[in-house]
JSON list of C-alpha atoms in Angstrom, two decimals:
[
{"chain": "G", "resi": 1, "resn": "UNK", "atom": "CA", "xyz": [0.00, 0.00, 0.00]},
{"chain": "G", "resi": 2, "resn": "UNK", "atom": "CA", "xyz": [1.29, 3.36, -1.00]},
{"chain": "G", "resi": 3, "resn": "UNK", "atom": "CA", "xyz": [0.50, 6.54, 0.94]},
{"chain": "G", "resi": 4, "resn": "UNK", "atom": "CA", "xyz": [0.97, 9.88, -0.71]},
{"chain": "G", "resi": 5, "resn": "UNK", "atom": "CA", "xyz": [0.96, 13.31, 0.81]},
{"chain": "G", "resi": 6, "resn": "UNK", "atom": "CA", "xyz": [1.99, 16.76, -0.29]},
{"chain": "G", "resi": 7, "resn": "UNK", "atom": "CA", "xyz": [4.71, 18.82, 1.23]},
{"chain": "G", "resi": 8, "resn": "UNK", "atom": "CA", "xyz": [4.51, 22.58, 1.09]},
{"chain": "G", "resi": 9, "resn": "UNK", "atom": "CA", "xyz": [7.58, 24.68, 1.21]},
{"chain": "G", "resi": 10, "resn": "UNK", "atom": "CA", "xyz": [7.42, 27.70, 3.47]},
{"chain": "G", "resi": 11, "resn": "UNK", "atom": "CA", "xyz": [9.93, 30.45, 3.23]},
{"chain": "G", "resi": 12, "resn": "UNK", "atom": "CA", "xyz": [10.99, 31.44, 6.68]},
{"chain": "G", "resi": 13, "resn": "UNK", "atom": "CA", "xyz": [11.78, 35.13, 7.02]},
{"chain": "G", "resi": 14, "resn": "UNK", "atom": "CA", "xyz": [15.38, 36.00, 7.64]},
{"chain": "G", "resi": 15, "resn": "UNK", "atom": "CA", "xyz": [16.59, 38.19, 10.48]},
{"chain": "G", "resi": 16, "resn": "UNK", "atom": "CA", "xyz": [17.01, 41.02, 7.95]},
{"chain": "G", "resi": 17, "resn": "UNK", "atom": "CA", "xyz": [13.41, 40.53, 6.77]},
{"chain": "G", "resi": 18, "resn": "UNK", "atom": "CA", "xyz": [12.18, 40.77, 10.34]},
{"chain": "G", "resi": 19, "resn": "UNK", "atom": "CA", "xyz": [14.29, 43.87, 11.03]},
{"chain": "G", "resi": 20, "resn": "UNK", "atom": "CA", "xyz": [12.89, 45.56, 7.90]},
{"chain": "G", "resi": 21, "resn": "UNK", "atom": "CA", "xyz": [9.35, 44.71, 8.98]},
{"chain": "G", "resi": 22, "resn": "UNK", "atom": "CA", "xyz": [10.00, 46.09, 12.47]},
{"chain": "G", "resi": 23, "resn": "UNK", "atom": "CA", "xyz": [11.36, 49.32, 10.93]},
{"chain": "G", "resi": 24, "resn": "UNK", "atom": "CA", "xyz": [8.27, 49.58, 8.71]},
{"chain": "G", "resi": 25, "resn": "UNK", "atom": "CA", "xyz": [5.94, 49.07, 11.66]},
{"chain": "G", "resi": 26, "resn": "UNK", "atom": "CA", "xyz": [7.81, 51.61, 13.79]},
{"chain": "G", "resi": 27, "resn": "UNK", "atom": "CA", "xyz": [7.59, 54.16, 10.96]},
{"chain": "G", "resi": 28, "resn": "UNK", "atom": "CA", "xyz": [3.88, 53.42, 10.53]},
{"chain": "G", "resi": 29, "resn": "UNK", "atom": "CA", "xyz": [3.35, 53.80, 14.28]},
{"chain": "G", "resi": 30, "resn": "UNK", "atom": "CA", "xyz": [5.19, 57.17, 14.31]},
{"chain": "G", "resi": 31, "resn": "UNK", "atom": "CA", "xyz": [3.08, 58.38, 11.37]},
{"chain": "G", "resi": 32, "resn": "UNK", "atom": "CA", "xyz": [-0.10, 57.28, 13.13]},
{"chain": "G", "resi": 33, "resn": "UNK", "atom": "CA", "xyz": [0.91, 59.07, 16.35]},
{"chain": "G", "resi": 34, "resn": "UNK", "atom": "CA", "xyz": [1.76, 62.25, 14.42]},
{"chain": "G", "resi": 35, "resn": "UNK", "atom": "CA", "xyz": [-1.61, 62.16, 12.65]},
{"chain": "G", "resi": 36, "resn": "UNK", "atom": "CA", "xyz": [-3.36, 61.51, 15.97]},
{"chain": "G", "resi": 37, "resn": "UNK", "atom": "CA", "xyz": [-1.59, 64.51, 17.55]},
{"chain": "G", "resi": 38, "resn": "UNK", "atom": "CA", "xyz": [-2.44, 66.75, 14.57]},
{"chain": "G", "resi": 39, "resn": "UNK", "atom": "CA", "xyz": [-6.10, 65.70, 14.89]},
{"chain": "G", "resi": 40, "resn": "UNK", "atom": "CA", "xyz": [-6.07, 66.43, 18.63]},
{"chain": "G", "resi": 41, "resn": "UNK", "atom": "CA", "xyz": [-4.62, 69.92, 18.01]},
{"chain": "G", "resi": 42, "resn": "UNK", "atom": "CA", "xyz": [-7.19, 70.59, 15.29]},
{"chain": "G", "resi": 43, "resn": "UNK", "atom": "CA", "xyz": [-10.06, 69.47, 17.52]},
{"chain": "G", "resi": 44, "resn": "UNK", "atom": "CA", "xyz": [-8.73, 71.64, 20.35]},
{"chain": "G", "resi": 45, "resn": "UNK", "atom": "CA", "xyz": [-8.57, 74.71, 18.06]},
{"chain": "G", "resi": 46, "resn": "UNK", "atom": "CA", "xyz": [-12.10, 74.06, 16.82]},
{"chain": "G", "resi": 47, "resn": "UNK", "atom": "CA", "xyz": [-13.39, 73.62, 20.38]},
{"chain": "G", "resi": 48, "resn": "UNK", "atom": "CA", "xyz": [-11.82, 76.90, 21.56]},
{"chain": "G", "resi": 49, "resn": "UNK", "atom": "CA", "xyz": [-13.03, 78.93, 18.56]},
{"chain": "G", "resi": 50, "resn": "UNK", "atom": "CA", "xyz": [-16.52, 77.37, 18.67]},
{"chain": "G", "resi": 51, "resn": "UNK", "atom": "CA", "xyz": [-17.00, 78.09, 22.36]},
{"chain": "G", "resi": 52, "resn": "UNK", "atom": "CA", "xyz": [-15.42, 81.57, 22.25]},
{"chain": "G", "resi": 53, "resn": "UNK", "atom": "CA", "xyz": [-17.49, 82.73, 19.29]},
{"chain": "G", "resi": 54, "resn": "UNK", "atom": "CA", "xyz": [-19.99, 85.53, 19.92]},
{"chain": "G", "resi": 55, "resn": "UNK", "atom": "CA", "xyz": [-22.20, 83.92, 17.26]},
{"chain": "G", "resi": 56, "resn": "UNK", "atom": "CA", "xyz": [-24.67, 81.40, 18.61]},
{"chain": "G", "resi": 57, "resn": "UNK", "atom": "CA", "xyz": [-24.03, 77.96, 17.17]},
{"chain": "G", "resi": 58, "resn": "UNK", "atom": "CA", "xyz": [-25.41, 74.48, 17.69]},
{"chain": "G", "resi": 59, "resn": "UNK", "atom": "CA", "xyz": [-24.14, 71.28, 16.08]},
{"chain": "G", "resi": 60, "resn": "UNK", "atom": "CA", "xyz": [-26.68, 68.54, 15.46]},
{"chain": "G", "resi": 61, "resn": "UNK", "atom": "CA", "xyz": [-26.62, 65.26, 13.58]},
{"chain": "G", "resi": 62, "resn": "UNK", "atom": "CA", "xyz": [-28.18, 65.76, 10.17]},
{"chain": "G", "resi": 63, "resn": "UNK", "atom": "CA", "xyz": [-29.78, 62.30, 10.29]},
{"chain": "G", "resi": 64, "resn": "UNK", "atom": "CA", "xyz": [-31.92, 62.70, 13.40]},
{"chain": "G", "resi": 65, "resn": "UNK", "atom": "CA", "xyz": [-31.24, 66.15, 14.84]},
{"chain": "G", "resi": 66, "resn": "UNK", "atom": "CA", "xyz": [-29.44, 64.91, 17.96]},
{"chain": "G", "resi": 67, "resn": "UNK", "atom": "CA", "xyz": [-27.65, 67.84, 19.63]},
{"chain": "G", "resi": 68, "resn": "UNK", "atom": "CA", "xyz": [-23.92, 67.17, 19.69]},
{"chain": "G", "resi": 69, "resn": "UNK", "atom": "CA", "xyz": [-22.67, 70.56, 20.93]},
{"chain": "G", "resi": 70, "resn": "UNK", "atom": "CA", "xyz": [-23.77, 74.13, 21.45]},
{"chain": "G", "resi": 71, "resn": "UNK", "atom": "CA", "xyz": [-21.87, 77.20, 22.53]},
{"chain": "G", "resi": 72, "resn": "UNK", "atom": "CA", "xyz": [-22.46, 79.78, 25.26]},
{"chain": "G", "resi": 73, "resn": "UNK", "atom": "CA", "xyz": [-23.59, 82.44, 22.77]},
{"chain": "G", "resi": 74, "resn": "UNK", "atom": "CA", "xyz": [-26.35, 80.09, 21.59]},
{"chain": "G", "resi": 75, "resn": "UNK", "atom": "CA", "xyz": [-27.40, 79.56, 25.22]},
{"chain": "G", "resi": 76, "resn": "UNK", "atom": "CA", "xyz": [-27.41, 83.32, 25.85]},
{"chain": "G", "resi": 77, "resn": "UNK", "atom": "CA", "xyz": [-29.47, 84.03, 22.74]},
{"chain": "G", "resi": 78, "resn": "UNK", "atom": "CA", "xyz": [-32.00, 81.20, 23.04]},
{"chain": "G", "resi": 79, "resn": "UNK", "atom": "CA", "xyz": [-32.03, 80.27, 26.73]},
{"chain": "G", "resi": 80, "resn": "UNK", "atom": "CA", "xyz": [-31.24, 76.63, 25.92]},
{"chain": "G", "resi": 81, "resn": "UNK", "atom": "CA", "xyz": [-28.53, 75.39, 28.29]},
{"chain": "G", "resi": 82, "resn": "UNK", "atom": "CA", "xyz": [-25.73, 73.16, 27.03]},
{"chain": "G", "resi": 83, "resn": "UNK", "atom": "CA", "xyz": [-25.80, 70.18, 29.41]},
{"chain": "G", "resi": 84, "resn": "UNK", "atom": "CA", "xyz": [-29.54, 69.41, 29.33]},
{"chain": "G", "resi": 85, "resn": "UNK", "atom": "CA", "xyz": [-29.59, 69.86, 25.54]},
{"chain": "G", "resi": 86, "resn": "UNK", "atom": "CA", "xyz": [-26.77, 67.46, 24.68]},
{"chain": "G", "resi": 87, "resn": "UNK", "atom": "CA", "xyz": [-28.11, 64.14, 23.41]},
{"chain": "G", "resi": 88, "resn": "UNK", "atom": "CA", "xyz": [-31.66, 65.47, 22.93]},
{"chain": "G", "resi": 89, "resn": "UNK", "atom": "CA", "xyz": [-33.04, 65.70, 19.43]},
{"chain": "G", "resi": 90, "resn": "UNK", "atom": "CA", "xyz": [-33.53, 69.25, 18.26]},
{"chain": "G", "resi": 91, "resn": "UNK", "atom": "CA", "xyz": [-37.30, 68.67, 18.12]},
{"chain": "G", "resi": 92, "resn": "UNK", "atom": "CA", "xyz": [-37.72, 66.83, 21.46]},
{"chain": "G", "resi": 93, "resn": "UNK", "atom": "CA", "xyz": [-35.38, 69.34, 23.09]},
{"chain": "G", "resi": 94, "resn": "UNK", "atom": "CA", "xyz": [-37.60, 72.19, 21.89]},
{"chain": "G", "resi": 95, "resn": "UNK", "atom": "CA", "xyz": [-35.19, 73.77, 19.40]},
{"chain": "G", "resi": 96, "resn": "UNK", "atom": "CA", "xyz": [-37.65, 73.36, 16.54]},
{"chain": "G", "resi": 97, "resn": "UNK", "atom": "CA", "xyz": [-41.40, 73.84, 17.00]},
{"chain": "G", "resi": 98, "resn": "UNK", "atom": "CA", "xyz": [-42.04, 70.81, 14.77]},
{"chain": "G", "resi": 99, "resn": "UNK", "atom": "CA", "xyz": [-40.32, 68.07, 12.81]},
{"chain": "G", "resi": 100, "resn": "UNK", "atom": "CA", "xyz": [-41.60, 69.73, 9.60]},
{"chain": "G", "resi": 101, "resn": "UNK", "atom": "CA", "xyz": [-39.64, 72.92, 10.43]},
{"chain": "G", "resi": 102, "resn": "UNK", "atom": "CA", "xyz": [-36.48, 70.90, 11.03]},
{"chain": "G", "resi": 103, "resn": "UNK", "atom": "CA", "xyz": [-37.00, 68.90, 7.83]},
{"chain": "G", "resi": 104, "resn": "UNK", "atom": "CA", "xyz": [-37.34, 72.13, 5.82]},
{"chain": "G", "resi": 105, "resn": "UNK", "atom": "CA", "xyz": [-34.01, 73.35, 7.19]},
{"chain": "G", "resi": 106, "resn": "UNK", "atom": "CA", "xyz": [-32.37, 69.97, 6.50]},
{"chain": "G", "resi": 107, "resn": "UNK", "atom": "CA", "xyz": [-33.69, 70.04, 2.93]},
{"chain": "G", "resi": 108, "resn": "UNK", "atom": "CA", "xyz": [-32.21, 73.53, 2.42]},
{"chain": "G", "resi": 109, "resn": "UNK", "atom": "CA", "xyz": [-28.86, 72.31, 3.76]},
{"chain": "G", "resi": 110, "resn": "UNK", "atom": "CA", "xyz": [-28.89, 69.22, 1.54]},
{"chain": "G", "resi": 111, "resn": "UNK", "atom": "CA", "xyz": [-29.91, 71.03, -1.65]},
{"chain": "G", "resi": 112, "resn": "UNK", "atom": "CA", "xyz": [-27.97, 74.28, -1.23]},
{"chain": "G", "resi": 113, "resn": "UNK", "atom": "CA", "xyz": [-25.21, 73.25, 1.18]},
{"chain": "G", "resi": 114, "resn": "UNK", "atom": "CA", "xyz": [-26.11, 76.07, 3.59]},
{"chain": "G", "resi": 115, "resn": "UNK", "atom": "CA", "xyz": [-28.71, 78.67, 4.30]},
{"chain": "G", "resi": 116, "resn": "UNK", "atom": "CA", "xyz": [-28.17, 82.33, 5.09]},
{"chain": "G", "resi": 117, "resn": "UNK", "atom": "CA", "xyz": [-30.29, 85.24, 6.19]},
{"chain": "G", "resi": 118, "resn": "UNK", "atom": "CA", "xyz": [-33.12, 82.92, 7.10]},
{"chain": "G", "resi": 119, "resn": "UNK", "atom": "CA", "xyz": [-35.33, 83.62, 10.07]},
{"chain": "G", "resi": 120, "resn": "UNK", "atom": "CA", "xyz": [-35.64, 80.55, 12.27]},
{"chain": "G", "resi": 121, "resn": "UNK", "atom": "CA", "xyz": [-38.34, 80.25, 14.89]},
{"chain": "G", "resi": 122, "resn": "UNK", "atom": "CA", "xyz": [-37.08, 78.25, 17.84]},
{"chain": "G", "resi": 123, "resn": "UNK", "atom": "CA", "xyz": [-39.32, 76.50, 20.30]},
{"chain": "G", "resi": 124, "resn": "UNK", "atom": "CA", "xyz": [-39.81, 77.74, 23.84]},
{"chain": "G", "resi": 125, "resn": "UNK", "atom": "CA", "xyz": [-37.42, 76.89, 26.64]},
{"chain": "G", "resi": 126, "resn": "UNK", "atom": "CA", "xyz": [-39.31, 74.92, 29.26]}
]
């Protein structure tokens, strides 16, 4: 009785191959850390400018209107406080009187990219 089997040849990496791979990974790691630091600095700049602005601003998710952030000027203008507003939808939180009003604004943003000089009626602060 004959038994046959196949033998596969595997190339084992050399020490030089492993050193090159380590160098590549270290370079990749440095690049990642540099990009991460640049992102952190950019986010910090945005945060400081956003919160120092005298113009009232609120950031919401376009998909469902969830409030992500709002600045002090927005609170001063509208009476909506930051902490209770975060995580609320802009309709349930009272920012928009109705979902139809919010949808009209979203449509303008989607079709025109922005809207300017538009009067917006906010809901009442409870």
